[in-house]
Tab-separated table of C-alpha atoms and ligand atoms in Angstrom:
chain	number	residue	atom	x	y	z
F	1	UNK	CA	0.000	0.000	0.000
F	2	UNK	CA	1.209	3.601	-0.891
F	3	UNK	CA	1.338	6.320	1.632
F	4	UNK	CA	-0.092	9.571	1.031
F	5	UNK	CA	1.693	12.236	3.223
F	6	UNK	CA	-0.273	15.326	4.289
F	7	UNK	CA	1.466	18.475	4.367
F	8	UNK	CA	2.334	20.326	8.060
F	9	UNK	CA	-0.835	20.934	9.889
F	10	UNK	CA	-3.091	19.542	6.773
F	11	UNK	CA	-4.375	16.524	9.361
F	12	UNK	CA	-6.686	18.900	11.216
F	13	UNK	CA	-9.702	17.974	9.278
F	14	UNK	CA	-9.353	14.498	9.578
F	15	UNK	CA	-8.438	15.064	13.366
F	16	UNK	CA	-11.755	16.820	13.453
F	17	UNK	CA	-13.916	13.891	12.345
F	18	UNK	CA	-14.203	14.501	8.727
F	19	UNK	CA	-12.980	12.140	5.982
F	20	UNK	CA	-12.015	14.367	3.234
F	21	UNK	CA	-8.363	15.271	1.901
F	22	UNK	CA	-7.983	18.125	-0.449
F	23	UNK	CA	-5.196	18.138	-2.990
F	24	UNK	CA	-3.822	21.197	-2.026
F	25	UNK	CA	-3.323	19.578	1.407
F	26	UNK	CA	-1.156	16.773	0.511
F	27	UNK	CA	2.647	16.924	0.472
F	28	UNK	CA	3.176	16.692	-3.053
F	29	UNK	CA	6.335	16.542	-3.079
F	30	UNK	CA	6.797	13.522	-0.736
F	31	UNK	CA	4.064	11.417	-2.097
F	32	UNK	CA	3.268	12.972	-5.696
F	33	UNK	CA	-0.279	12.548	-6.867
F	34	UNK	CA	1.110	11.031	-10.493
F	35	UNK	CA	2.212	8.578	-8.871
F	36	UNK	CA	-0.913	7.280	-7.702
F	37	UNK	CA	-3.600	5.612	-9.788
F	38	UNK	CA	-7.508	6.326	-9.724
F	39	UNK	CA	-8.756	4.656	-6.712
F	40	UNK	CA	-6.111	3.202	-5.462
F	41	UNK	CA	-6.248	2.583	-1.451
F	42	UNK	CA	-3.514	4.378	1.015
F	43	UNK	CA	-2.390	4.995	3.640
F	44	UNK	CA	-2.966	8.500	5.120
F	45	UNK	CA	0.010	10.040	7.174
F	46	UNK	CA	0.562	13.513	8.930
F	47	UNK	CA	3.850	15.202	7.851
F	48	UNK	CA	5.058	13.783	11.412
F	49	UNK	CA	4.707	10.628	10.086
F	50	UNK	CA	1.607	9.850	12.509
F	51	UNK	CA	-0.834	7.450	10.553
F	52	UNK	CA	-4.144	8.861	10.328
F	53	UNK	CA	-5.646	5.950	8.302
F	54	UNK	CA	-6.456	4.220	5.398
F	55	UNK	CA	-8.539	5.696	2.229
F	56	UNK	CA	-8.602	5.681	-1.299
F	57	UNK	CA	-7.228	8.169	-3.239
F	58	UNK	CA	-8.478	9.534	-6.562
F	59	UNK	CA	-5.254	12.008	-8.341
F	60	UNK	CA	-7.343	13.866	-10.834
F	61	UNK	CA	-10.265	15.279	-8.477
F	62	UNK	CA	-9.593	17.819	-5.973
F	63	UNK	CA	-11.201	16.125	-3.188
F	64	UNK	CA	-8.321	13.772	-3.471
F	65	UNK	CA	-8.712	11.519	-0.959
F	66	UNK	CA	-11.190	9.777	1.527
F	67	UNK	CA	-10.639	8.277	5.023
F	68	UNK	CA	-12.184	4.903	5.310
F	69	UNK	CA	-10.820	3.587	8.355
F	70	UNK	CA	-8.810	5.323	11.137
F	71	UNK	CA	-7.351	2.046	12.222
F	72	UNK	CA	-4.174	1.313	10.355
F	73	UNK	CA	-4.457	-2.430	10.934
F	74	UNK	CA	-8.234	-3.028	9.260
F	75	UNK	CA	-8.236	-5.252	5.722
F	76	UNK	CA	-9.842	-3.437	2.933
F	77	UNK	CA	-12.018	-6.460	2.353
F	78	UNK	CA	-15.218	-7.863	2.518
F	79	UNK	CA	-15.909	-8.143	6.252
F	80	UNK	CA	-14.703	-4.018	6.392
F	81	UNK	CA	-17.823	-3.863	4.166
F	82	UNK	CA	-19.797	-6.499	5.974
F	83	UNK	CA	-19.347	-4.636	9.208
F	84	UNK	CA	-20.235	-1.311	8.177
F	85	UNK	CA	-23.373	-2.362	6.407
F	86	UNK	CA	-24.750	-4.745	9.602
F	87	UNK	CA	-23.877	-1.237	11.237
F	88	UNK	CA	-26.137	1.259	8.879
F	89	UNK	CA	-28.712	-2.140	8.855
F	90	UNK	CA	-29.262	-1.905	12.883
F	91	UNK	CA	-29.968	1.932	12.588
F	92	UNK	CA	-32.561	1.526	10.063
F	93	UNK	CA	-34.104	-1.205	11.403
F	94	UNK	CA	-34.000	0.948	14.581
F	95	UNK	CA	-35.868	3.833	12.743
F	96	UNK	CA	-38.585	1.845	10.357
F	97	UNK	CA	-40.768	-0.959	10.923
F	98	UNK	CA	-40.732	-1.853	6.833
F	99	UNK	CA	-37.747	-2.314	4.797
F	100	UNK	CA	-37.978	0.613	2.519
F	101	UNK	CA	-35.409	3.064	3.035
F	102	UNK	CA	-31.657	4.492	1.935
F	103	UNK	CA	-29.573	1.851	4.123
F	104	UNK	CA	-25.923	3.397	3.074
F	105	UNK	CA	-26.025	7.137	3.345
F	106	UNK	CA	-22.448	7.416	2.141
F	107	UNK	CA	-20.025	9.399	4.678
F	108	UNK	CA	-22.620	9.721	7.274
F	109	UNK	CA	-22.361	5.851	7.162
F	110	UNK	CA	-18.312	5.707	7.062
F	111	UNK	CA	-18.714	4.302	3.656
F	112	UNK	CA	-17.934	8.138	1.316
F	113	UNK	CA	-18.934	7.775	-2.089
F	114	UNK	CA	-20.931	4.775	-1.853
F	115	UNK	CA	-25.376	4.928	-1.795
F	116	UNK	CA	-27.830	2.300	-1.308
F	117	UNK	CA	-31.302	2.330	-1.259
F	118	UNK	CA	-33.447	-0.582	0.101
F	119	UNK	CA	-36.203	-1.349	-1.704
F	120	UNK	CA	-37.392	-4.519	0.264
F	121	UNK	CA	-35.534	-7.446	-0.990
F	122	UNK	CA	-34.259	-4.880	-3.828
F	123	UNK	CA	-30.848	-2.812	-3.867
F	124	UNK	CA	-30.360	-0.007	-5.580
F	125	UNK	CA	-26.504	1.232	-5.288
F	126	UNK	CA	-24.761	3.989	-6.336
F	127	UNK	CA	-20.707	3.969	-6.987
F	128	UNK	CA	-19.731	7.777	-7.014
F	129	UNK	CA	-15.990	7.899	-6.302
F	130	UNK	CA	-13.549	5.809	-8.768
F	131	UNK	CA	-12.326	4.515	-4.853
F	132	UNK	CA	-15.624	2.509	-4.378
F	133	UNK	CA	-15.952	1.724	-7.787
F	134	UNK	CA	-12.825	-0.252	-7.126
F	135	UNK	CA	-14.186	-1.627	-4.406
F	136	UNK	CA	-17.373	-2.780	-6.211
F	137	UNK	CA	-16.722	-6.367	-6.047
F	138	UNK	CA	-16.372	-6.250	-2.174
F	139	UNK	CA	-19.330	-4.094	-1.424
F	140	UNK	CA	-21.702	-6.444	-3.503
F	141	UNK	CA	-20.595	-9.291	-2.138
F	142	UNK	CA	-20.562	-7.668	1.485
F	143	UNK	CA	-24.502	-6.464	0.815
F	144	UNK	CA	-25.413	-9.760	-0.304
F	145	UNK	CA	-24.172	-11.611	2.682
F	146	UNK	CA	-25.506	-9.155	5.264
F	147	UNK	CA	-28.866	-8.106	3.205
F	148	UNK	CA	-29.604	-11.036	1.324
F	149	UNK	CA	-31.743	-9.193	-1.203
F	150	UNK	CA	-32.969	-10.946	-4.322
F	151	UNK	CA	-31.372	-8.205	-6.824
F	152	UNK	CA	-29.016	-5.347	-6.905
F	153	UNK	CA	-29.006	-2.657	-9.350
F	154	UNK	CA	-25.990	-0.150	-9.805
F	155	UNK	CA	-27.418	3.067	-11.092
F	156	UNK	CA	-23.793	4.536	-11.334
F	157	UNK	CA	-25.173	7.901	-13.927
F	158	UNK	CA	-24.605	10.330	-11.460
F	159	UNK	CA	-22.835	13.449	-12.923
F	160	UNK	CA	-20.004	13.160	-10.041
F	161	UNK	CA	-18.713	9.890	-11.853
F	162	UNK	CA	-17.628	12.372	-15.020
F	163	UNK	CA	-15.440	14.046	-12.651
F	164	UNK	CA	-14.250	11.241	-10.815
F	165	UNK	CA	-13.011	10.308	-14.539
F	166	UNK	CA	-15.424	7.065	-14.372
F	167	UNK	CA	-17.689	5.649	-16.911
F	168	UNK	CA	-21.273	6.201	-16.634
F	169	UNK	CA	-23.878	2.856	-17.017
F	170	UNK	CA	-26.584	1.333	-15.516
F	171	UNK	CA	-25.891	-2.222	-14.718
F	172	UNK	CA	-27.691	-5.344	-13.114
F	173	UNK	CA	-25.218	-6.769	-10.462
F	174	UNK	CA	-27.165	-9.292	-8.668
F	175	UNK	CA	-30.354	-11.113	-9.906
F	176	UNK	CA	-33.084	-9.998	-12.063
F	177	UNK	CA	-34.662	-6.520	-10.636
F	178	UNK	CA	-37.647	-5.158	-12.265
F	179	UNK	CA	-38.618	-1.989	-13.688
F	180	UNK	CA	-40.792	-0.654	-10.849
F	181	UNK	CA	-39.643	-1.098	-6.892
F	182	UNK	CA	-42.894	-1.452	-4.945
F	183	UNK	CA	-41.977	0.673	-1.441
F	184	UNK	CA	-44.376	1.651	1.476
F	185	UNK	CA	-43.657	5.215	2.502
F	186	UNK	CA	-46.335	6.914	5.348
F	187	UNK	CA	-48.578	3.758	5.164
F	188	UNK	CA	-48.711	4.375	1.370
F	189	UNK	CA	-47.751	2.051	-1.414
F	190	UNK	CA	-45.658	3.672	-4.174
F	191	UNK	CA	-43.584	2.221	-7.511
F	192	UNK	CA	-40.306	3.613	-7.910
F	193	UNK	CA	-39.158	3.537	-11.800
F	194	UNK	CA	-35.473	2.028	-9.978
F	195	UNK	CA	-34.007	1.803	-13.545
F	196	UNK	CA	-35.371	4.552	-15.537
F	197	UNK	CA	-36.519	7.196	-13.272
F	198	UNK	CA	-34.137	9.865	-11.605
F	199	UNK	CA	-31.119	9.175	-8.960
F	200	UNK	CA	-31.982	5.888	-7.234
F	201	UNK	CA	-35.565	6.175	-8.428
F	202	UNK	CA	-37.061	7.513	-5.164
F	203	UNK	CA	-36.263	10.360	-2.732
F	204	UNK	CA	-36.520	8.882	0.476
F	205	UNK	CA	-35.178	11.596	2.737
F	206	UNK	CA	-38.212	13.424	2.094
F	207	UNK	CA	-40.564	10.924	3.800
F	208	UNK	CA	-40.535	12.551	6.967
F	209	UNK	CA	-41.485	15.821	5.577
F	210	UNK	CA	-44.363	14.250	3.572
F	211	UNK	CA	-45.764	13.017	6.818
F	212	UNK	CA	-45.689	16.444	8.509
F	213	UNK	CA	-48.091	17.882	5.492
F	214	UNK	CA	-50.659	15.349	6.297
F	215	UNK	CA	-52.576	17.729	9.373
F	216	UNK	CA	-52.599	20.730	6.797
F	217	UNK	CA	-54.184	18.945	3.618
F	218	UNK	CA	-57.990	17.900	4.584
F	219	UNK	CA	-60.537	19.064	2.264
F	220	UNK	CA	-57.530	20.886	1.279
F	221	UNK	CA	-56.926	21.945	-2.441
F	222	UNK	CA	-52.757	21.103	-3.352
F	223	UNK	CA	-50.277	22.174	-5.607
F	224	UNK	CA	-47.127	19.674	-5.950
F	225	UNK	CA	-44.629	21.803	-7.593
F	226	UNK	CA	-41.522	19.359	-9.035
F	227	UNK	CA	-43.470	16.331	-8.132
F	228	UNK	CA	-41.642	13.863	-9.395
F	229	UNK	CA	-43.846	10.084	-9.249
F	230	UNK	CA	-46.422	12.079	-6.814
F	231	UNK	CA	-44.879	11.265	-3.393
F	232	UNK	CA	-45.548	14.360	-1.539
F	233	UNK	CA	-49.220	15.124	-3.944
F	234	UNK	CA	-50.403	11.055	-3.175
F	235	UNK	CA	-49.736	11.324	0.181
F	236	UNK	CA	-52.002	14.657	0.355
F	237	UNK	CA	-54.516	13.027	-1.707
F	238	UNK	CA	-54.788	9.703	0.411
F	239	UNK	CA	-55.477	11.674	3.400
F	240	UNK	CA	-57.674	13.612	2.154
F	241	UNK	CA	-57.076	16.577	0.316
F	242	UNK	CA	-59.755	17.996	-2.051
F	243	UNK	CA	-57.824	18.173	-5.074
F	244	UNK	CA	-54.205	17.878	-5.916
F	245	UNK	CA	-52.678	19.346	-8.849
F	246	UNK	CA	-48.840	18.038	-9.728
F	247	UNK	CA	-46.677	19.701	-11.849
F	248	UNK	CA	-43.621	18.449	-13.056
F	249	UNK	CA	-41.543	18.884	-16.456
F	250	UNK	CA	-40.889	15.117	-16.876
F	251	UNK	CA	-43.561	13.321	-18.446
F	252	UNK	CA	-41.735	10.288	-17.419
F	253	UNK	CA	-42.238	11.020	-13.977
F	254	UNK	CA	-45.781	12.182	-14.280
F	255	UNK	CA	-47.084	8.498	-16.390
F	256	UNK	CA	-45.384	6.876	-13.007
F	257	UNK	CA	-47.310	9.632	-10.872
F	258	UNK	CA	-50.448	8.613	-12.510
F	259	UNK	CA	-50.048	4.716	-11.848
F	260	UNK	CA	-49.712	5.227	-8.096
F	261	UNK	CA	-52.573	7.532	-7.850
F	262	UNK	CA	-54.061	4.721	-9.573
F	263	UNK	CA	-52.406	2.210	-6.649
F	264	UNK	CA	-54.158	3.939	-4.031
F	265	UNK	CA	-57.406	4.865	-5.772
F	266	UNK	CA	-56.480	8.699	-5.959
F	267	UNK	CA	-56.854	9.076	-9.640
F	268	UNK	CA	-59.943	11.282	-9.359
F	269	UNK	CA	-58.525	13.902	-7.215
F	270	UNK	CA	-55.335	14.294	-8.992
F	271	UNK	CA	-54.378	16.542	-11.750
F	272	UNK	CA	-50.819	16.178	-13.755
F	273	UNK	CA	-49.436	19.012	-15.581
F	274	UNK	CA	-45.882	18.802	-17.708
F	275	UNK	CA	-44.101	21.786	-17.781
F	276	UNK	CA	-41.563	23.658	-16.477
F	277	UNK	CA	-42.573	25.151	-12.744
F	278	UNK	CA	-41.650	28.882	-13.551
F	279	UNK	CA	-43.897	28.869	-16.687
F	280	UNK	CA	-47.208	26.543	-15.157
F	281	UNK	CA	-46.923	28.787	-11.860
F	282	UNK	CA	-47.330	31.966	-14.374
F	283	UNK	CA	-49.985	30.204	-16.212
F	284	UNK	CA	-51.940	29.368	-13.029
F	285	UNK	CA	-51.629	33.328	-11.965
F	286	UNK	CA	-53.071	33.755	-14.886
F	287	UNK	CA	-55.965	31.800	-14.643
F	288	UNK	CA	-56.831	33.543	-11.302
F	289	UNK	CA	-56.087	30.075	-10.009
F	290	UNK	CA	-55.728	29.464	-6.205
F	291	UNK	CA	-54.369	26.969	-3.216
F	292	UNK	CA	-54.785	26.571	0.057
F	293	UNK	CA	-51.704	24.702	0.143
F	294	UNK	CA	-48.083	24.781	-2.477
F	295	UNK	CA	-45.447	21.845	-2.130
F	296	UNK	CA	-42.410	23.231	-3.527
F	297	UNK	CA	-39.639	20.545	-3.543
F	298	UNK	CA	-37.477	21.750	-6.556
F	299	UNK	CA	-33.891	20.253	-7.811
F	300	UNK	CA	-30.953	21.677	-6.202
F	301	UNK	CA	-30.684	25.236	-7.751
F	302	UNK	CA	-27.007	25.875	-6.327
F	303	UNK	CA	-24.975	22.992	-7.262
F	304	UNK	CA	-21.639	24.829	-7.086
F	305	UNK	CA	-20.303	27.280	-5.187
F	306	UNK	CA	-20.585	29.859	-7.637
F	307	UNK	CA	-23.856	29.604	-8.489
F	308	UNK	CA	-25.151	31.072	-4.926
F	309	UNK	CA	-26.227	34.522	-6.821
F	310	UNK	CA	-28.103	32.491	-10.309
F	311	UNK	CA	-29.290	30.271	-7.843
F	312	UNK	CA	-30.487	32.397	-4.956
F	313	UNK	CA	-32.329	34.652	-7.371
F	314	UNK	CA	-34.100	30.990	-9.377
F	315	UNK	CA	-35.343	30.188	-4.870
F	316	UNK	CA	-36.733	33.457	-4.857
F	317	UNK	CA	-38.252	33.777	-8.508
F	318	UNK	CA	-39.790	30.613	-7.373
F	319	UNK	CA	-41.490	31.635	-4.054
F	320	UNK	CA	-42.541	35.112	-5.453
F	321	UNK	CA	-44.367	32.748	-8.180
F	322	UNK	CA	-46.078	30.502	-5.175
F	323	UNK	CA	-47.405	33.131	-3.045
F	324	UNK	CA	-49.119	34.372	-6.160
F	325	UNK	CA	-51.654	31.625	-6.671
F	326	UNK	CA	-51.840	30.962	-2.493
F	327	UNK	CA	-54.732	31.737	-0.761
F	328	UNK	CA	-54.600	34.162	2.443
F	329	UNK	CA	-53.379	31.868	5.259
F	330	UNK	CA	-52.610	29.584	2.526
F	331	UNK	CA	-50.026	26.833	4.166
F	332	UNK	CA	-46.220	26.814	1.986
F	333	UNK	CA	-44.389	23.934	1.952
F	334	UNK	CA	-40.978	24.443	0.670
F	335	UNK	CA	-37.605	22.422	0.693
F	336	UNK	CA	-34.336	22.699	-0.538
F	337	UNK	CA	-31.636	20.171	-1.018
F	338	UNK	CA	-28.687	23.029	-2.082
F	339	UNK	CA	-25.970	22.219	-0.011
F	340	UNK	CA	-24.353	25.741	-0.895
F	341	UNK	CA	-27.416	27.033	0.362
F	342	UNK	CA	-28.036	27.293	4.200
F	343	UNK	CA	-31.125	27.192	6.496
F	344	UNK	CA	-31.082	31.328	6.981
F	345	UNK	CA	-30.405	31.648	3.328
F	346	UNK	CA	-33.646	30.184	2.802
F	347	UNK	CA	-35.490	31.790	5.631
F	348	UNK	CA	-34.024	35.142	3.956
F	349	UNK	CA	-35.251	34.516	0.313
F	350	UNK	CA	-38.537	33.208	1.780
F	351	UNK	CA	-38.760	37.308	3.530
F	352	UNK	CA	-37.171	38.877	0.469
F	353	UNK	CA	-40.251	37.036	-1.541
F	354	UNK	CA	-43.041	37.740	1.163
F	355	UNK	CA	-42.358	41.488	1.234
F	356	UNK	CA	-41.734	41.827	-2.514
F	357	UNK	CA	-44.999	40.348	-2.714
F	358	UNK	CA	-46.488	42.518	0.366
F	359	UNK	CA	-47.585	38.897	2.239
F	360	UNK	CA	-47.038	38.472	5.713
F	361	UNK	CA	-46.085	34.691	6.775
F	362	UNK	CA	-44.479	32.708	9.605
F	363	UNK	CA	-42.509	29.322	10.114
F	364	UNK	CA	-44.561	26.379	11.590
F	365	UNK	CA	-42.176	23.812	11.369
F	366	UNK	CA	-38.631	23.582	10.430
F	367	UNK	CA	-38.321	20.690	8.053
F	368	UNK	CA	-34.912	18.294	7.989
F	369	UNK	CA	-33.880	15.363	5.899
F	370	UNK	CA	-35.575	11.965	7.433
F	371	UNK	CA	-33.812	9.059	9.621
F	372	UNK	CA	-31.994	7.306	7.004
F	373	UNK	CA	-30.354	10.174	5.564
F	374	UNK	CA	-28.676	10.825	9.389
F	375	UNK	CA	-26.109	13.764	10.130
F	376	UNK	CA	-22.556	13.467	10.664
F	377	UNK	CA	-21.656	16.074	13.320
F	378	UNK	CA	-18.109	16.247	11.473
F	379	UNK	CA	-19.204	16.735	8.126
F	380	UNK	CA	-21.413	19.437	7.868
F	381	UNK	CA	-21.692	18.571	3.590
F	382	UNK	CA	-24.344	15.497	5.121
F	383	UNK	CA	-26.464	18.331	6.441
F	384	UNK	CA	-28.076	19.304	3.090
F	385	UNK	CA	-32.051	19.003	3.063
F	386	UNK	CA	-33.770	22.075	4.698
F	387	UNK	CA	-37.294	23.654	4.579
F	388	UNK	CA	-39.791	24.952	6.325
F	389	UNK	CA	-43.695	24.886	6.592
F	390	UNK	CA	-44.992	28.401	6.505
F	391	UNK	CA	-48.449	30.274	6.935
F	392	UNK	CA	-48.480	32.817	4.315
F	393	UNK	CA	-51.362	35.601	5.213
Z	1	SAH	N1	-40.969	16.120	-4.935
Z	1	SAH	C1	-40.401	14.896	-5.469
Z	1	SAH	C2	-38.963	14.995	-5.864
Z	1	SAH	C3	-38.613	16.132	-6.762
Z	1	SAH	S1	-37.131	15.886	-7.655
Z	1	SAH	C4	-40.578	13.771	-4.460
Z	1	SAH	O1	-40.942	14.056	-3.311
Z	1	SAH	O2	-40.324	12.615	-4.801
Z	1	SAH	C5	-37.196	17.239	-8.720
Z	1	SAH	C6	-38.196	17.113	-9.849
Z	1	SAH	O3	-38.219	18.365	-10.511
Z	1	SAH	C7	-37.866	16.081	-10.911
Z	1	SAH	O4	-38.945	15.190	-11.062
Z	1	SAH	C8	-37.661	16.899	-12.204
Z	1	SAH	O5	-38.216	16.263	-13.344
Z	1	SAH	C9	-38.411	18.149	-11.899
Z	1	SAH	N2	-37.945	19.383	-12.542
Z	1	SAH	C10	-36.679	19.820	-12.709
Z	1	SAH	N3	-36.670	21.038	-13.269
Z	1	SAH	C11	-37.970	21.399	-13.444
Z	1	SAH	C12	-38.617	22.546	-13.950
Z	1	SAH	N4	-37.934	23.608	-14.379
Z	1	SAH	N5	-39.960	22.576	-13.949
Z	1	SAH	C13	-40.688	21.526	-13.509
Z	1	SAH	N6	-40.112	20.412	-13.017
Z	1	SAH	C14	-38.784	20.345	-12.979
């Protein structure tokens, strides 16, 4: 095994908790990045020579490395795996009576770069460093033996494989899984499209969150902006809103919205629209159309650093849009999953939007991402969903 030296001082991070090495940290003229390949696994050592761990390195990404283990003396190998997955496994199984959730939340679980999401006896993994696709082997081999699911699916197409320099596919590693995932989410069944539709197929960190709508929605009439396959709109409908209207520019995602309002004998109360938010929001203000209650759960807006000021005006185009067609004391529902974008920068587009639209509203709830997507205290980049649930006079 190589050894990757840090540069004087560099360790504090990984001191702190974290598990991330930046290449500007690393000593490179000790241990020279060329001189590792994509990947590879290393040893991690202060510029004192104390060993901080073992990781995998990738040279051509600037978050070049990632701590797996702090103990120098742990095997790389399938029990490593083994262990850490019976680990995530007991915390789930802890949090949720069914086995529908995301069982690897990647750092937060000690496992960076790696995602699965448990769709009964159905994995759905995602590879997103070229250090766990390495490792890919191991960690299907370790999820079989401590899962035992019937079929794995690698949906490695996220756009952080182009930059980890990896290929992107979809690829069956284990069995024969279907098209749709049947899940059970707030006592409600759902399909996830696990092969076709977007990420793993199914945003589970937002299940809490669709739970807390459920007092608000009663004879209610909905909007779902960015609704995806109708997660947060069916669960309004099934407990009994008046009439939910989903908008969402996929028409993928709206045919799979359709058969699960379908599955739970919604299809009456539900309305599907394809188009793109800013423009149907318009077109409903237009109308004269109004809610008593707006679901706004859009795509992450900021995605880099520099696109706080493109993406903090989109958040605030957005709102002023939704407080346009919502009814006095009208109940918002909005989320973000920006990472670049904080809690208070939400809460200050949110004012920015309510005065520039002379409302008056206030926060009834504080919204977070749910059990299975938990927090590590280290590594505040695992913090990322926020939202709040607001009463707009
Ligand atoms: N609310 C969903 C998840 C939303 S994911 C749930 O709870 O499961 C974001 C969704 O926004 C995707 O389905 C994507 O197709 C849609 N989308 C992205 N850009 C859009 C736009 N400009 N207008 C409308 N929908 C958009």
């Amino acid at each position: 095994m190589k050894t990757l030296i840090l540069k004087k001082n560099e360790e504090r991070r990984l001191l702190a908790g974290h598990l991330w090495v930046y290449s500007n940290e690393i000593d490179i003229k000790l241990s020279p990045l060329k001189d590792f390949t994509a990947g590879e696994i290393v040893e991690i050592r202060t510029a004192r020579d104390k060993i901080l761990g073992i990781g995998y390195i990738n040279p051509r990404t600037l978050l070049s490395a990632r701590l797996l283990t702090s103990d120098p003396s742990t095997a790389i190998d399938v029990d490593f795996f083994a262990k850490r997955i019976k680990q995530a496994l007991l915390l789930r199984e802890m949090c949720f009576t069914r086995p529908f959730y995301r069982l690897i939340f990647s750092e937060s679980d000690l496992l960076p770069g790696l995602i699965v999401d448990r769709f009964n006896s159905t994995l759905v993994v995602q590879l997103n460093t070229a250090g766990m696709e390495n490792l890919k082997e191991l960690i299907i081999e370790a999820l079989i033996t401590v899962v035992q699911p019937k079929a794995i699916l690698l949906r490695n197409n996220s756009s952080i494989r182009t930059t980890e320099g990896l290929p992107i596919y979809i690829e069956v590693a284990y069995g024969a899984p279907e098209e749709l995932a049947a899940l059970e989410e707030n006592e409600i069944s759902f399909n996830a499209p696990i092969k076709t539709g977007q990420k793993t197929g199914w945003f589970y960190d937002q299940r809490i969150n669709r739970a807390r709508l459920i007092p608000y929605i009663k004879n209610k009439t909905v909007l779902d902006v960015f609704s995806y396959c109708g997660a947060f709109g069916i669960t309004a409908a099934v407990n009994h809103a008046k009439h939910v209207t989903c908008i969402d520019s996929s028409e993928f995602a709206l045919e799979q919205l359709r058969q699960n309002a379908a599955l739970n004998n919604v299809s009456d109360k539900i309305t599907t629209e394809c188009a793109d938010a800013f423009a149907a929001l318009k077109d409903l203000q237009l109308a004269e159309q109004l809610f008593d209650v707006i679901i706004l759960d859009p795509p992450a807006f900021i995605k880099r650093q520099k696109d706080i000021t493109t993406g903090t005006e989109a958040y605030l185009r957005l709102h002023r849009a939704a407080f346009r067609v919502l009814k006095p004391n009208g109940i918002l529902v909005t989320t973000s999953c920006s990472l670049h974008l904080s809690r208070d920068m939400l809460l200050d587009i949110l004012r920015r939007a309510m005065l520039a639209e002379k409302r008056q509203m206030v926060v009834i709830e504080q919204l977070h991402q749910a059990q299975d997507h938990p927090v590590h205290p280290a590594i505040i980049e695992t913090n990322y969903l926020k939202g709040f649930i607001l009463c707009v006079k």
